[in-house]
Short mmCIF file of C-alpha atoms and ligand atoms in Angstrom, two decimals:
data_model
loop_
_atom_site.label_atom_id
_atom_site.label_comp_id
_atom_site.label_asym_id
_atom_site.label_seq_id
_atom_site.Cartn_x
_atom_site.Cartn_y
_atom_site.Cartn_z
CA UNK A 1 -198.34 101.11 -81.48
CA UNK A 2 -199.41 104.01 -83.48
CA UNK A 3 -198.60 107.34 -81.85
CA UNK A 4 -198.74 110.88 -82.80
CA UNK A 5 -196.94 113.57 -80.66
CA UNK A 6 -197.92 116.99 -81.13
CA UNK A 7 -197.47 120.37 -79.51
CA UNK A 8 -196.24 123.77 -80.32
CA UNK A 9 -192.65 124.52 -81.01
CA UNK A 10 -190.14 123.50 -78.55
CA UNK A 11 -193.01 122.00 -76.34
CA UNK A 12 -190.66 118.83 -75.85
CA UNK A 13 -191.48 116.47 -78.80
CA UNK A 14 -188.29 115.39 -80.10
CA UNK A 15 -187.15 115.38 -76.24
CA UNK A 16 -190.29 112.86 -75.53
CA UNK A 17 -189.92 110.64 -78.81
CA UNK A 18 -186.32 109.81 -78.22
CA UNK A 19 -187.50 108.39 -74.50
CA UNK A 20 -190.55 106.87 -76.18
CA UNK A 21 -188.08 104.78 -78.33
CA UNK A 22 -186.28 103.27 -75.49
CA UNK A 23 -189.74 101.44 -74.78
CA UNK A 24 -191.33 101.30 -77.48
CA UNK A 25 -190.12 99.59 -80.79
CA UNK A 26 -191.33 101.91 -83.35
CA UNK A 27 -189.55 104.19 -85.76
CA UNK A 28 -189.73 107.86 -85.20
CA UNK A 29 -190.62 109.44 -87.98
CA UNK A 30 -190.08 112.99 -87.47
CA UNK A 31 -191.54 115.38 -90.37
CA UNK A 32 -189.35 118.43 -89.39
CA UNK A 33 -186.36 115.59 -89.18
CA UNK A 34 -187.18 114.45 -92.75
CA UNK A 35 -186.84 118.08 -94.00
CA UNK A 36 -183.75 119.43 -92.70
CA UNK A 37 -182.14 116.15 -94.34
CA UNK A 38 -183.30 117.39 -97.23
CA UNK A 39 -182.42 120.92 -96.80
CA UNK A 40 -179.01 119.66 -95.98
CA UNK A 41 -178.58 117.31 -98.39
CA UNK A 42 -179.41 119.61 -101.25
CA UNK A 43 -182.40 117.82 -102.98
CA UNK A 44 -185.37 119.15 -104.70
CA UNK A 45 -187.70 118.79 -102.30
CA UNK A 46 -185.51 120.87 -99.89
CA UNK A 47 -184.93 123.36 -102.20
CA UNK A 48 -188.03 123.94 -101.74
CA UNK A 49 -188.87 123.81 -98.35
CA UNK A 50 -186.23 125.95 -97.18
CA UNK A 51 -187.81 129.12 -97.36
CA UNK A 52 -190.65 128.24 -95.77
CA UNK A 53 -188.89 126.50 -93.09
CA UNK A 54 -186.74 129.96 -92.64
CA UNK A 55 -189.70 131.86 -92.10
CA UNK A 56 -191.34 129.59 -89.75
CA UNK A 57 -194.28 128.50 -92.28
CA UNK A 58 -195.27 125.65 -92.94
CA UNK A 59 -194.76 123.62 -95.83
CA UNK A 60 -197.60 122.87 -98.65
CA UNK A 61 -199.35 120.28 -97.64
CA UNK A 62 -199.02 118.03 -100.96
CA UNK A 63 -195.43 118.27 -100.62
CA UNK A 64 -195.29 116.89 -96.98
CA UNK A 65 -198.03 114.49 -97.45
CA UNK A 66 -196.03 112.59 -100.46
CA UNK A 67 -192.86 112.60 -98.06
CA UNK A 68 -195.23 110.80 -94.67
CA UNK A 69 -196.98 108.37 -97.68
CA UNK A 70 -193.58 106.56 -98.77
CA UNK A 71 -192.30 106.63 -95.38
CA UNK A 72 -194.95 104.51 -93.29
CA UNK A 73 -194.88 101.78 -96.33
CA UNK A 74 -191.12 101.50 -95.78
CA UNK A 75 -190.92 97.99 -94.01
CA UNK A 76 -190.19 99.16 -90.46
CA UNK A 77 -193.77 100.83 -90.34
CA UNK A 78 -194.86 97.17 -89.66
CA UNK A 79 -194.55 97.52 -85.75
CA UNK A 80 -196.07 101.00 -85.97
CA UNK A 81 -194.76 104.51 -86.17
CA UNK A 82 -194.27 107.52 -83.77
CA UNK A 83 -195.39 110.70 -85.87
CA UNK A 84 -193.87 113.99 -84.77
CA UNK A 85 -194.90 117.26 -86.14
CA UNK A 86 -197.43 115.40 -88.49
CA UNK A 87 -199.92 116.23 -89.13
CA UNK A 88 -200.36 120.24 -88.59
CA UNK A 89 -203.34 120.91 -90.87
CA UNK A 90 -206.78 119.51 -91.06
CA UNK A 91 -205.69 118.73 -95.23
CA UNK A 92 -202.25 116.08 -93.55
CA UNK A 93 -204.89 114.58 -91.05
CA UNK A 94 -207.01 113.88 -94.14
CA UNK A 95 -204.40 112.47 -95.85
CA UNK A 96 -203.37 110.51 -92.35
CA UNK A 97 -206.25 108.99 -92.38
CA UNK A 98 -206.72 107.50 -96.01
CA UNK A 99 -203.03 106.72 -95.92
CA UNK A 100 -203.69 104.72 -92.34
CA UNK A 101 -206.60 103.09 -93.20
CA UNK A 102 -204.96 101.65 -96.84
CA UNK A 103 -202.24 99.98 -94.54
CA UNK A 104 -204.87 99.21 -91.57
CA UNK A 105 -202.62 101.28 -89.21
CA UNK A 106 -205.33 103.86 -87.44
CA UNK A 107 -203.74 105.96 -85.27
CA UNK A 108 -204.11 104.97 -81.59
CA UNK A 109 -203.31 107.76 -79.78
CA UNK A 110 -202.57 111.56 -79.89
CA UNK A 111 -200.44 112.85 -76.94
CA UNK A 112 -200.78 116.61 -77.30
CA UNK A 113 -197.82 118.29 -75.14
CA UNK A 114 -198.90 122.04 -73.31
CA UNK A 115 -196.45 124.65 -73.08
CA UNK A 116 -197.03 128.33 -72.82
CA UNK A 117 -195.49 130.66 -75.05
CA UNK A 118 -193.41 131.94 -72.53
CA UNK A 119 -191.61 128.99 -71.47
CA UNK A 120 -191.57 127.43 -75.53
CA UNK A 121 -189.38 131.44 -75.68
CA UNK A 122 -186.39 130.05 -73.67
CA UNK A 123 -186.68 126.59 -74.49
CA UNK A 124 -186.08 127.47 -78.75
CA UNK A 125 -183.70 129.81 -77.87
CA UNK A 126 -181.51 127.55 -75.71
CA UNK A 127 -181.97 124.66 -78.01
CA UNK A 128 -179.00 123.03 -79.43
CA UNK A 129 -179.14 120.15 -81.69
CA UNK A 130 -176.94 117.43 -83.81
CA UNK A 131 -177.09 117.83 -87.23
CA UNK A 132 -175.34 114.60 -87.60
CA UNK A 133 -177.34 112.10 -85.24
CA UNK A 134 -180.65 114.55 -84.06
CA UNK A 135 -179.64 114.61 -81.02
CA UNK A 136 -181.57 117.31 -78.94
CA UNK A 137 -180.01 119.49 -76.37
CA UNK A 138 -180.37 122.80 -73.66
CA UNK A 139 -177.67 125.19 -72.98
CA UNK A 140 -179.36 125.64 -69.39
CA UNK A 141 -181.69 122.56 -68.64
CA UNK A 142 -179.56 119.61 -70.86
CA UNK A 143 -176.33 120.66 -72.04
CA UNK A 144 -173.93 118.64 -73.53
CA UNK A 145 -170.89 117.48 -71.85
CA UNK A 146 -168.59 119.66 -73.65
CA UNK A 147 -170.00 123.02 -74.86
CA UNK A 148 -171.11 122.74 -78.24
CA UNK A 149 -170.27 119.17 -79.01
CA UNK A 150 -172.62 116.15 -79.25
CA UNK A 151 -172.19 113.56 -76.38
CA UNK A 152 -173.45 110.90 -78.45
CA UNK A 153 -171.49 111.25 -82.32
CA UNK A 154 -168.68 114.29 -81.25
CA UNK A 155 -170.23 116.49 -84.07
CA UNK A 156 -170.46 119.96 -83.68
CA UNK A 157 -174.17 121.45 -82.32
CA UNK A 158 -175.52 123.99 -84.08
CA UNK A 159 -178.55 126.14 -83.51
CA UNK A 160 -181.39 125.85 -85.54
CA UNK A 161 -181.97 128.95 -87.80
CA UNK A 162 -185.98 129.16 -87.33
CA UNK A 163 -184.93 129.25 -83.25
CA UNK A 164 -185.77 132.38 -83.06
CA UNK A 165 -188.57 135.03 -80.86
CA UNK A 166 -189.27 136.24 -83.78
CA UNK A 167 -189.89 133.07 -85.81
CA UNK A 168 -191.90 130.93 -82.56
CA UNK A 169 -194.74 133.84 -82.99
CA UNK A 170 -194.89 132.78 -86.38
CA UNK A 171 -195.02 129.26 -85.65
CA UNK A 172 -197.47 129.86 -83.29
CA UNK A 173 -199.52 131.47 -85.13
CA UNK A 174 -199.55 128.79 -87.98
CA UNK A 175 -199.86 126.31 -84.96
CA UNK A 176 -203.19 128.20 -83.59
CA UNK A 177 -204.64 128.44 -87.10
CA UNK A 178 -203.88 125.28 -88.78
CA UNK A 179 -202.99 122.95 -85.79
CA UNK A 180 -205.71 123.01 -83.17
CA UNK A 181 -208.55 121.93 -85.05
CA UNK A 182 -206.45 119.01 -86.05
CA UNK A 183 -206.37 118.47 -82.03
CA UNK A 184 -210.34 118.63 -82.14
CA UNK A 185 -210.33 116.89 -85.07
CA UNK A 186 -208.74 113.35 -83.23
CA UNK A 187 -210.33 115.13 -79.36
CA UNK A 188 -213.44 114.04 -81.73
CA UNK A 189 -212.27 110.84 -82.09
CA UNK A 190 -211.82 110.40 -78.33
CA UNK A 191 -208.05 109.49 -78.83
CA UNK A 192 -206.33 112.99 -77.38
CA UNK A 193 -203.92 112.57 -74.21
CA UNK A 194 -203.18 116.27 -72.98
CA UNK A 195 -200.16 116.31 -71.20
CA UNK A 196 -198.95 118.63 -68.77
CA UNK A 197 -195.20 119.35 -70.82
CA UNK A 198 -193.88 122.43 -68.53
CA UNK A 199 -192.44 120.36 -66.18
CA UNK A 200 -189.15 118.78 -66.06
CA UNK A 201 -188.42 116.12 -68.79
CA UNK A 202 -188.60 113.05 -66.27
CA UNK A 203 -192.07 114.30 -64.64
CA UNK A 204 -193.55 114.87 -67.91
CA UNK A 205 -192.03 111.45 -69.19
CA UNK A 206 -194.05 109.61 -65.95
CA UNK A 207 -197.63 111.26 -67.77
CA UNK A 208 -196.39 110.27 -71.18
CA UNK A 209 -196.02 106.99 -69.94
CA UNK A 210 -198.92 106.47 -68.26
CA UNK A 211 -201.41 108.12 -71.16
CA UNK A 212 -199.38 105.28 -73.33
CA UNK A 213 -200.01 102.53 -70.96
CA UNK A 214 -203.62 102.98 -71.02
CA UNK A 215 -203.12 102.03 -74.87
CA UNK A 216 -200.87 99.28 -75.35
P1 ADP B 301 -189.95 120.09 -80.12
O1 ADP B 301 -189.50 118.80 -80.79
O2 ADP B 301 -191.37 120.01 -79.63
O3 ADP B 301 -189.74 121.32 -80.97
P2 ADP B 301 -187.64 119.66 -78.37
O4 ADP B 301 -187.82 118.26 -77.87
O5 ADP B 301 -186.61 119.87 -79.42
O6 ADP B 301 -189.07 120.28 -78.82
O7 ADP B 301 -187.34 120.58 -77.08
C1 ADP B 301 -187.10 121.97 -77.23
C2 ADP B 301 -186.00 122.40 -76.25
O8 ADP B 301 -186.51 122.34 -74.92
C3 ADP B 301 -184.75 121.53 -76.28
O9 ADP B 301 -183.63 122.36 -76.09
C4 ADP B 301 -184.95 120.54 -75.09
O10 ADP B 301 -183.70 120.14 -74.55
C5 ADP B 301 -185.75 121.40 -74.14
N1 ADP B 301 -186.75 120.65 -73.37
C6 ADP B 301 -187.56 119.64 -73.84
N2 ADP B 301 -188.39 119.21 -72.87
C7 ADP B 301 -188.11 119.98 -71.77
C8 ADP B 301 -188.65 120.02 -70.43
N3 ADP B 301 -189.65 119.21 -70.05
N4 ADP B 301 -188.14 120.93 -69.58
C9 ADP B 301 -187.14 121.78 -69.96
N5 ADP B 301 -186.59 121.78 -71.20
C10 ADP B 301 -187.07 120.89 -72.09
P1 AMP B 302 -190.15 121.08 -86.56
O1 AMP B 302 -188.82 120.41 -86.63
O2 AMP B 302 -191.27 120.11 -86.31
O3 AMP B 302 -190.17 122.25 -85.61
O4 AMP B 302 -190.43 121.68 -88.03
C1 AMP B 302 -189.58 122.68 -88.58
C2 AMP B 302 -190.25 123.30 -89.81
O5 AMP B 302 -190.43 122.28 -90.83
C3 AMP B 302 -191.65 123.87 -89.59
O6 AMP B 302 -191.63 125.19 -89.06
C4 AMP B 302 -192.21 123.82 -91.01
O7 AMP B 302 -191.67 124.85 -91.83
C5 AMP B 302 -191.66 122.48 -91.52
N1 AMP B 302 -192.56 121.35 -91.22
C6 AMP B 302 -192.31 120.29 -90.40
N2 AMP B 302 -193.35 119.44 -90.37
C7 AMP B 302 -194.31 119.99 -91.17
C8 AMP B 302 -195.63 119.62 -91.52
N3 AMP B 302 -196.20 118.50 -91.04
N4 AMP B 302 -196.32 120.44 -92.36
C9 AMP B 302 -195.78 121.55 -92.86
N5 AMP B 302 -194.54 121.97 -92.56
C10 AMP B 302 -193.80 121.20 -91.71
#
């Protein structure tokens, strides 16, 4: 399967791919992943990145192109791939597309998660994650077992430093420019599944389902 998962900040993404996974066998590949990894680890490309990520922009396109190229020829890509935040401008769906067709892996389907700005507020704000293993939490709807420690490695949670008010209107801004007519752009290709992503994780996990179904 070839999936993309879009949606604003916080909209549920990461929360959906890691459910995805028990179902389907297909490597998440996770753009904003890929970059704090870098960011943590120090490298050039990180260096980099950083500031933009800070700020809640996005990151030149080349750069993040380059990064999706080498990763869906890496051998796992055979079954497929789960894309998540890739790609957010009509330039990555460009390069999507030539990079997809080279390894005759179209994409199959675009579930596009719907979340007001509102409800995306408390959901960054609340979010805790793993630095170590990615896992995702919720101070209010998931917490972890123990407060501030990862149920699944025992690493400290951390809050993510573009998890900010202040930074979502950013994002959405650069999500509303730059990230909607990417939407049209695959709506056009008739391969857009909106789903309904302010409800509860399991509800909206039953529509994710059921848009994938009609697919694989
Ligand atoms: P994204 O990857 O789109 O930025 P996440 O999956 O990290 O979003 O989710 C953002 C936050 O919202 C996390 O703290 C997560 O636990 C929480 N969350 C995700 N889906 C839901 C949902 N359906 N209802 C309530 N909270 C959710
Ligand atoms: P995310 O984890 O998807 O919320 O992404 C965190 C940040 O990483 C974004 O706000 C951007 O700065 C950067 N980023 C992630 N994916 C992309 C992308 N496809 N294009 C440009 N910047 C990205």
């Amino acid at each position: 399967m070839n999936i993309l998962i879009m949606g604003p900040a916080g909209a549920g993404k990461g929360t959906m791919s890691d459910r995805i996974l028990d179902v389907y066998d297909v490597p998440h590949i996770s753009t904003g992943d890929m970059l704090r990894e870098n960011v943590k680890n120090g490298t050039e490309l990180g260096k980099l990145a950083k500031s933009y990520m800070d700020a809640g922009r996005l990151v030149p396109d080349e750069v993040i192109n380059g990064m999706v190229e080498n990763r869906l020829q890496q051998p796992d890509c055979e079954k497929g791939y789960l894309l998540d935040g890739y790609p957010r401008t009509e330039a990555q769906a460009k390069a999507l597309a030539e990079i997809t067709d080279r390894i005759g892996k179209p994409v199959e389907i675009v579930l596009a998660l719907e979340v007001k700005f509102d409800d995306l507020a408390s959901r960054i704000t609340g979010r805790r994650i793993c630095p170590q293993c990615q896992a995702i939490y919720h101070i209010a709807t998931h917490p972890s077992k123990v407060a501030g420690v990862c149920d699944k490695c025992e690493h400290e949670l951390v809050q993510r430093k573009d998890d900010t008010v202040e930074q979502l209107k950013v994002r959405m801004d650069e999500y509303e420019k730059n990230t909607w007519p990417v939407i049209e752009y695959y709506a056009n290709k008739g391969v857009v599944s909106k789903i309904d992503a302010a409800k509860p994780a399991d509800e909206v996990f039953e529509e994710v389902k059921k848009a994938l179904g009609k697919v694989a």
